[in-house]
Amino acid sequence: MARRALITGITGQDGSYLAEHLLDQGYDVWGLVRGQANPRVSRVRRLLQDVQLVRGDLLDQGSLISAVERVQPDEVYNLGAISFVPMSWEQAELTAEVTGMGVLRMLEAIRVCSGITASRTPGSGQIRFYQASSSEMFGQVRETPQNERTPFHPRSPYGVAKAYGHFLTQNYRESYGMFAVSGILFNHESPRRGAEFVTRKVTLGAARIKLGLATELRLGNLSARRDWGYAGDYVRAMRLMLQAPVPEDYVIGTGRTQSVRELVIAAFEAAQLDWERYVVADQALHRPAEVDLLCADPKKARVQLGWEPTVSFEELVAMMVEADLRLLSEGADPEQDSSWP
Ligand code: NAP
Ligand code: F7E
């Protein structure tokens, strides 16, 4: 019988790629969707016709229990979150509730539906659980590159909420023997990335300028460095973690780091533009506390899971610029639901 997966955050970037990957692998895929008239649900329905939808919200414990009871999943991927770091300062409590406490509610839904009441043999739980942890937990980094043993020093309410979810996932594994793992994923991007994140903001900005739709691009801290990979590669790692014989946490990244300035140069080069004529550095876009440098050491995932990224930074940026040029040339509005290639 096909394995059955439940994905929270199905309307987001990773949810879409993970759903496609799991469908390819022969899974029955269910997505948790929230809200009464969420416009992003129609995008999922159009792109992912074989995914079944179930209503629920990470803020609502009962809805998660009902969803798990209805779907009877073998695997749960908890990707739902408030994921835009600047928003986590503006709505810190909501971020704690969704991105942090949402993990507790999802784990509790699995625990209750599995009838787990006391400690069990490690890994004996029926439902395998993946938590979308983040390199933002490393924050002000203690060492470079960062691996599974690097201590956390989060720099935003988002990073703090993710650290809570991360430790809770470990705790449910240790307390109840649940097969619960965290993927500590570094930044990963794609043509489906939200327009507010810096890679997409830059590739859309370059495409708009190229097509005469804009005359400048305002950005914040150009010196921040990130380890950027391709989302399609990273969702493969999520599934592999849940197929491992033993539940463990893994760092997923490329092992390379680039600055926002290097990202801008690559994107404008791909659009055949001179970036210095168009990019405006805007102090107002700097964050209250910045994460200056992230760079993954993905050796454990390579050795134990056989996972490797396949798309380089340069290929990723070129792919995104090309997709945005096409999208805008077709007259699509990237801020609207029609914008998923
Ligand atoms: P994304 O595009 O921002 O998607 C976030 C998803 O969370 C959306 O589907 C959203 O659904 C859902 N969501 C928000 N509030 C919810 C709630 N109250 N209940 C249920 N669902 C809710 O994020 P992403 O880039 O795909 O990332 C997926 C996950 O990985 C997130 O947890 C993110 O924090 C984490 N992560 C991402 C990266 C990265 O570089 N992309 C790196 C490390 C970790 P609606 O349509 O209902 O708003
Ligand atoms: O910023 C700098 C900004 O918003 C990257 C999320 O998926 O990855 C993501 O978080 C860097 C920061 O991503 C602008 O200051 C400069 O240093 O694309 P971002 P993020 O904050 O790294 C992690 C792993 C997650 O888990 C998160 O969910 O770029 N930057 N100028 C800018 N950033 C933005 N957004 N906009 C600018 O204008």
Coordinates of C-alpha atoms and ligand atoms in Angstrom, one line a residue:
M1 CA 0.0 0.0 0.0
A2 CA 1.2 3.5 -0.8
R3 CA 2.7 5.5 2.2
R4 CA 0.6 8.4 3.2
A5 CA 2.1 11.8 4.0
L6 CA 0.5 14.8 5.7
I7 CA 2.2 18.2 4.9
T8 CA 1.6 21.4 6.8
G9 CA 2.6 24.5 4.9
I10 CA 1.5 22.9 1.6
T11 CA 0.8 26.4 0.1
G12 CA 4.4 27.5 0.7
Q13 CA 7.5 27.1 -1.4
D14 CA 8.7 23.9 0.2
G15 CA 5.3 22.4 0.5
S16 CA 4.8 22.5 -3.2
Y17 CA 8.2 20.9 -4.0
L18 CA 7.8 18.3 -1.3
A19 CA 4.3 17.3 -2.5
E20 CA 5.6 16.9 -6.1
H21 CA 8.5 14.8 -4.8
L22 CA 6.4 12.6 -2.6
L23 CA 3.8 12.1 -5.4
D24 CA 6.7 11.0 -7.7
Q25 CA 7.7 8.5 -5.1
G26 CA 4.2 7.0 -5.1
Y27 CA 2.9 8.5 -1.8
D28 CA -0.7 9.5 -1.1
V29 CA -0.2 13.2 -0.3
W30 CA -2.4 15.3 2.0
G31 CA -2.0 19.0 2.6
L32 CA -3.2 20.9 5.6
V33 CA -4.8 24.2 4.6
R34 CA -6.1 27.0 6.8
G35 CA -8.5 29.9 6.6
Q36 CA -11.9 30.4 5.1
A37 CA -10.9 31.7 1.7
N38 CA -7.1 31.4 1.5
P39 CA -6.2 32.5 -2.1
R40 CA -3.0 30.3 -2.0
V41 CA -5.2 27.2 -1.8
S42 CA -6.3 27.7 -5.4
R43 CA -2.7 27.7 -6.5
V44 CA -2.1 24.4 -4.8
R45 CA -5.3 23.0 -6.4
R46 CA -4.0 24.0 -9.8
L47 CA -0.4 22.9 -9.5
L48 CA -0.9 19.8 -7.3
Q49 CA -4.1 18.2 -8.5
D50 CA -3.3 14.8 -6.9
V51 CA -2.9 16.3 -3.4
Q52 CA -5.9 15.9 -1.1
L53 CA -6.6 18.8 1.2
V54 CA -7.7 18.7 4.9
R55 CA -8.6 21.8 6.9
G56 CA -6.5 22.7 10.0
D57 CA -4.4 25.4 11.6
L58 CA -1.3 25.2 13.7
L59 CA -3.0 27.6 16.2
D60 CA -5.8 25.1 16.8
Q61 CA -5.0 21.9 18.6
G62 CA -8.4 20.2 17.9
S63 CA -8.1 20.8 14.2
L64 CA -4.7 19.1 14.1
I65 CA -6.0 16.0 16.0
S66 CA -8.9 15.8 13.6
A67 CA -6.6 16.1 10.6
V68 CA -4.3 13.3 11.8
E69 CA -7.3 11.1 12.7
R70 CA -8.8 11.7 9.2
V71 CA -5.6 11.3 7.2
Q72 CA -4.0 8.4 9.2
P73 CA -0.6 9.4 7.9
D74 CA 2.6 7.3 8.0
E75 CA 4.7 10.5 7.8
V76 CA 4.0 14.1 8.9
Y77 CA 6.1 17.0 7.5
N78 CA 5.6 20.1 9.6
L79 CA 6.5 23.0 7.2
G80 CA 3.9 25.4 8.3
A81 CA 5.3 28.6 9.9
I82 CA 5.5 32.3 9.9
S83 CA 8.8 32.1 8.0
F84 CA 9.7 35.7 7.1
V85 CA 12.2 36.9 9.7
P86 CA 11.4 40.6 9.7
M87 CA 7.8 39.8 10.4
S88 CA 8.8 38.0 13.5
W89 CA 9.8 41.3 15.2
E90 CA 6.5 42.9 14.1
Q91 CA 4.4 40.0 15.3
A92 CA 6.6 38.2 17.8
E93 CA 3.7 36.6 19.8
L94 CA 2.0 35.2 16.7
T95 CA 5.4 33.9 15.5
A96 CA 5.9 32.2 18.8
E97 CA 2.4 30.7 18.5
V98 CA 2.6 29.4 14.9
T99 CA 6.3 28.7 14.4
G100 CA 7.1 27.6 18.0
M101 CA 3.9 26.3 19.7
G102 CA 2.6 25.0 16.4
V103 CA 5.3 22.3 16.7
L104 CA 4.0 21.3 20.2
R105 CA 0.4 21.1 18.9
M106 CA 1.4 18.9 15.9
L107 CA 3.5 16.6 18.1
E108 CA 0.7 16.4 20.6
A109 CA -1.8 15.5 17.8
I110 CA 0.5 12.7 16.7
R111 CA 1.1 11.5 20.3
V112 CA -2.6 11.5 21.1
C113 CA -3.7 9.8 17.9
S114 CA -1.0 7.2 18.3
G115 CA -2.1 6.4 21.8
I116 CA 1.4 7.1 23.2
T117 CA 1.2 7.8 26.9
A118 CA 4.6 6.8 28.3
S119 CA 8.1 6.2 27.2
R120 CA 8.5 3.6 24.4
T121 CA 11.3 1.9 22.6
P122 CA 13.1 4.5 20.5
G123 CA 11.6 4.9 17.1
S124 CA 8.7 2.6 17.8
G125 CA 5.9 5.3 17.1
Q126 CA 3.8 4.6 14.0
I127 CA 3.9 8.1 12.6
R128 CA 7.2 9.6 11.5
F129 CA 7.6 13.3 12.1
Y130 CA 9.7 15.9 10.3
Q131 CA 10.3 19.3 11.7
A132 CA 11.4 22.2 9.5
S133 CA 14.2 23.6 11.6
S134 CA 16.4 26.4 10.4
S135 CA 19.9 27.7 10.2
E136 CA 18.5 30.9 11.8
M137 CA 18.9 29.0 15.1
F138 CA 22.7 29.4 14.7
G139 CA 22.2 33.2 14.4
Q140 CA 25.4 34.8 15.7
V141 CA 27.5 31.8 14.8
R142 CA 30.0 30.2 17.2
E143 CA 31.9 28.4 14.5
T144 CA 32.0 28.2 10.7
P145 CA 30.9 26.0 9.0
Q146 CA 27.9 25.1 11.2
N147 CA 27.1 21.4 11.8
E148 CA 24.7 19.4 14.0
R149 CA 26.8 20.1 17.1
T150 CA 27.2 23.9 16.7
P151 CA 25.5 25.7 19.6
F152 CA 22.5 28.0 18.9
H153 CA 22.4 31.8 19.3
P154 CA 19.2 32.9 17.5
R155 CA 19.0 36.6 16.6
S156 CA 15.3 37.0 15.9
P157 CA 11.9 36.0 17.4
Y158 CA 11.7 33.6 14.4
G159 CA 15.0 32.0 15.3
V160 CA 14.0 31.7 18.9
A161 CA 10.7 30.1 18.0
K162 CA 12.5 27.6 15.7
A163 CA 14.9 26.7 18.5
Y164 CA 11.9 25.9 20.7
G165 CA 10.4 23.6 18.0
H166 CA 13.8 22.0 17.5
F167 CA 14.4 21.1 21.1
L168 CA 10.8 20.0 21.5
T169 CA 11.1 17.6 18.6
Q170 CA 14.3 16.1 20.2
N171 CA 12.4 16.0 23.5
Y172 CA 9.4 14.0 22.1
R173 CA 11.9 11.6 20.5
E174 CA 13.6 11.1 23.9
S175 CA 10.5 11.2 26.1
Y176 CA 8.1 9.1 24.0
G177 CA 10.4 7.2 21.6
M178 CA 8.7 8.9 18.7
F179 CA 10.4 8.9 15.3
A180 CA 10.7 12.7 15.3
V181 CA 13.5 14.5 13.5
S182 CA 14.6 18.0 12.6
G183 CA 16.2 19.1 9.3
I184 CA 18.3 22.1 10.0
L185 CA 18.0 23.6 6.6
F186 CA 20.0 26.6 5.3
N187 CA 18.4 29.1 2.9
H188 CA 16.9 27.4 -0.1
E189 CA 15.2 29.2 -3.0
S190 CA 13.4 28.7 -6.3
P191 CA 11.2 30.5 -8.8
R192 CA 8.4 29.7 -6.2
R193 CA 10.1 31.6 -3.4
G194 CA 8.0 34.3 -1.8
A195 CA 8.7 37.8 -3.3
E196 CA 9.6 39.2 0.2
F197 CA 12.8 37.1 0.6
V198 CA 16.0 38.6 -0.7
T199 CA 16.8 36.2 -3.6
R200 CA 13.4 36.5 -5.2
K201 CA 13.3 40.3 -4.4
V202 CA 16.6 40.6 -6.3
T203 CA 15.6 38.3 -9.3
L204 CA 12.2 40.0 -9.6
G205 CA 13.9 43.4 -9.3
A206 CA 16.4 42.7 -12.0
A207 CA 13.7 41.3 -14.3
R208 CA 11.4 44.3 -13.7
I209 CA 14.3 46.7 -14.5
K210 CA 15.2 44.7 -17.6
L211 CA 11.7 44.9 -18.9
G212 CA 11.3 48.7 -18.1
L213 CA 8.8 48.0 -15.3
A214 CA 11.0 49.6 -12.6
T215 CA 14.0 51.9 -12.3
E216 CA 15.6 50.9 -9.0
L217 CA 15.8 48.2 -6.4
R218 CA 16.1 49.1 -2.7
L219 CA 17.8 46.6 -0.5
G220 CA 19.0 46.4 3.1
N221 CA 22.3 44.8 4.3
L222 CA 24.4 43.9 1.3
S223 CA 27.2 42.4 3.4
A224 CA 25.2 39.6 5.0
R225 CA 26.3 36.1 3.8
R226 CA 24.1 33.1 3.3
D227 CA 24.4 29.5 2.1
W228 CA 21.9 29.4 -0.6
G229 CA 20.7 26.2 -2.3
Y230 CA 17.8 25.0 -4.5
A231 CA 14.5 24.1 -2.7
G232 CA 13.9 21.1 -5.1
D233 CA 17.1 19.5 -3.7
Y234 CA 16.3 20.2 -0.1
V235 CA 12.9 18.5 -0.1
R236 CA 14.6 15.2 -1.1
A237 CA 16.6 15.5 2.1
M238 CA 13.4 15.8 4.2
R239 CA 12.1 12.5 2.9
L240 CA 15.4 10.7 3.3
M241 CA 15.5 11.7 6.9
L242 CA 12.2 9.9 7.5
Q243 CA 13.5 6.8 5.8
A244 CA 16.6 6.5 7.9
P245 CA 16.8 3.5 10.3
V246 CA 17.3 5.8 13.3
P247 CA 15.7 9.2 14.0
E248 CA 18.5 11.8 13.9
D249 CA 18.8 15.5 13.1
Y250 CA 20.7 16.7 10.0
V251 CA 22.2 19.9 8.7
I252 CA 21.3 20.5 5.0
G253 CA 23.1 23.1 2.9
T254 CA 25.7 23.5 0.2
G255 CA 28.8 24.3 2.1
R256 CA 29.3 27.5 0.1
T257 CA 28.5 31.1 1.3
Q258 CA 27.8 34.2 -0.7
S259 CA 27.0 37.8 0.2
V260 CA 23.8 39.6 -0.7
R261 CA 26.1 41.8 -2.9
E262 CA 27.3 38.7 -4.7
L263 CA 23.7 37.6 -5.2
V264 CA 22.9 41.0 -6.7
I265 CA 25.9 40.9 -9.0
A266 CA 25.0 37.3 -10.2
A267 CA 21.3 38.3 -10.8
F268 CA 22.0 41.5 -12.7
E269 CA 24.7 39.8 -14.8
A270 CA 22.1 37.1 -15.7
A271 CA 19.8 39.9 -16.8
Q272 CA 22.7 41.7 -18.6
L273 CA 22.4 44.8 -16.4
D274 CA 25.0 46.9 -14.5
W275 CA 23.7 46.5 -10.9
E276 CA 25.5 49.7 -9.6
R277 CA 23.2 51.8 -11.7
Y278 CA 20.0 50.5 -10.1
V279 CA 20.6 49.1 -6.6
V280 CA 20.0 51.5 -3.7
A281 CA 21.2 50.6 -0.2
D282 CA 18.4 51.5 2.3
Q283 CA 19.2 51.6 6.0
A284 CA 15.5 51.3 6.8
L285 CA 15.6 47.7 5.5
H286 CA 18.3 46.6 8.0
R287 CA 17.2 44.3 10.8
P288 CA 17.2 45.0 14.5
A289 CA 19.7 42.2 14.9
E290 CA 21.4 40.6 11.9
V291 CA 22.7 37.1 11.1
D292 CA 26.0 38.0 9.4
L293 CA 27.3 34.7 8.2
L294 CA 25.8 31.3 7.5
C295 CA 27.6 28.4 5.9
A296 CA 26.6 24.7 6.3
D297 CA 28.7 21.6 6.9
P298 CA 26.4 19.0 5.3
K299 CA 28.8 16.1 5.7
K300 CA 26.6 14.0 8.0
A301 CA 23.7 14.2 5.4
R302 CA 26.1 13.3 2.6
V303 CA 27.6 10.3 4.5
Q304 CA 24.5 8.9 6.2
L305 CA 21.7 9.9 3.8
G306 CA 23.6 10.0 0.5
W307 CA 22.2 13.5 0.0
E308 CA 24.0 16.0 -2.2
P309 CA 22.8 19.3 -3.7
T310 CA 22.6 19.3 -7.6
V311 CA 22.1 23.0 -8.4
S312 CA 24.9 25.5 -7.9
F313 CA 24.3 29.1 -6.6
E314 CA 25.0 30.5 -10.1
E315 CA 22.6 28.0 -11.7
L316 CA 19.9 28.8 -9.1
V317 CA 20.2 32.6 -9.6
A318 CA 20.1 32.2 -13.4
M319 CA 17.0 29.9 -13.1
M320 CA 15.2 32.4 -11.0
V321 CA 16.0 35.4 -13.2
E322 CA 14.9 33.5 -16.3
A323 CA 11.7 32.4 -14.6
D324 CA 10.9 36.0 -13.5
L325 CA 11.6 37.5 -16.9
R326 CA 9.2 34.9 -18.4
L327 CA 6.5 35.5 -15.7
L328 CA 6.6 39.3 -16.1
S329 CA 6.7 39.1 -19.9
E330 CA 3.5 37.1 -19.7
G331 CA 2.0 40.0 -17.7
A332 CA 1.6 37.9 -14.5
D333 CA 1.6 39.6 -11.1
P334 CA 4.2 37.8 -8.9
E335 CA 2.5 39.0 -5.8
Q336 CA -0.7 37.1 -6.8
D337 CA -1.7 33.5 -6.9
S338 CA -1.1 33.0 -10.6
S339 CA 2.7 33.3 -10.1
W340 CA 3.8 29.7 -9.4
P341 CA 5.8 28.2 -12.3
Ligands
NAP1 P1 6.7 29.7 3.2 O1 6.7 29.7 1.7 O2 6.6 31.0 4.0 O3 5.4 28.8 3.7 C1 4.9 28.8 5.0 C2 3.7 28.0 5.1 O4 3.2 28.0 6.4 C3 2.5 28.4 4.2 O5 2.0 27.3 3.5 C4 1.5 29.0 5.1 O6 0.2 28.8 4.7 C5 1.8 28.1 6.4 N1 1.2 28.6 7.6 C6 1.4 29.9 8.1 N2 0.7 30.0 9.2 C7 0.0 28.8 9.4 C8 -0.8 28.3 10.4 N3 -1.3 29.1 11.4 N4 -1.3 27.1 10.4 C9 -0.9 26.3 9.3 N5 0.0 26.7 8.3 C10 0.4 27.9 8.4 O7 7.9 28.9 3.8 P2 8.9 27.8 3.1 O8 10.1 28.6 2.5 O9 8.2 26.9 2.2 O10 9.5 27.1 4.3 C11 8.9 25.9 4.8 C12 9.3 25.7 6.3 O11 10.7 25.6 6.4 C13 9.0 26.8 7.2 O12 8.7 26.3 8.5 C14 10.2 27.6 7.3 O13 10.3 28.4 8.5 C15 11.3 26.5 7.2 N6 12.6 26.9 6.7 C16 12.6 27.5 5.5 C17 13.9 27.7 4.9 C18 14.0 28.4 3.5 O14 15.1 28.8 3.2 N7 13.0 28.3 2.7 C19 15.0 27.4 5.6 C20 14.9 26.7 6.8 C21 13.7 26.5 7.4 P3 -0.9 29.9 4.4 O15 -1.0 29.9 2.9 O16 -2.1 29.5 5.1 O17 -0.3 31.2 4.9
F7E2 O1 17.3 37.5 4.0 C1 19.5 40.4 3.8 C2 18.8 40.1 5.1 O2 14.8 37.4 4.1 C3 18.6 37.0 3.8 C4 13.8 32.3 5.6 O3 13.4 31.3 4.7 O4 16.1 31.6 5.5 C5 15.2 32.7 5.3 O5 15.6 33.7 6.3 C6 19.6 38.1 4.1 C7 19.4 38.8 5.4 O6 16.1 35.3 4.4 C8 17.2 42.6 2.0 O7 19.2 41.1 6.1 C9 19.3 42.6 2.5 O8 20.7 38.9 6.0 O9 16.0 36.2 2.2 P1 16.0 36.6 3.6 P2 16.6 34.9 5.9 O10 16.3 36.0 6.8 O11 18.0 34.4 5.9 C10 16.1 31.0 6.8 C11 17.0 29.8 6.7 C12 14.8 30.7 7.3 O12 14.6 29.7 8.0 C13 13.7 31.7 7.0 O13 12.4 31.1 7.2 O14 19.4 39.2 3.1 N1 18.8 41.4 3.0 N2 18.4 43.3 1.9 C14 17.5 41.4 2.7 N3 16.5 40.6 3.0 C15 15.2 40.8 2.6 N4 14.3 40.0 2.8 N5 15.0 42.0 1.9 C16 15.9 42.9 1.6 O15 15.6 44.0 1.0

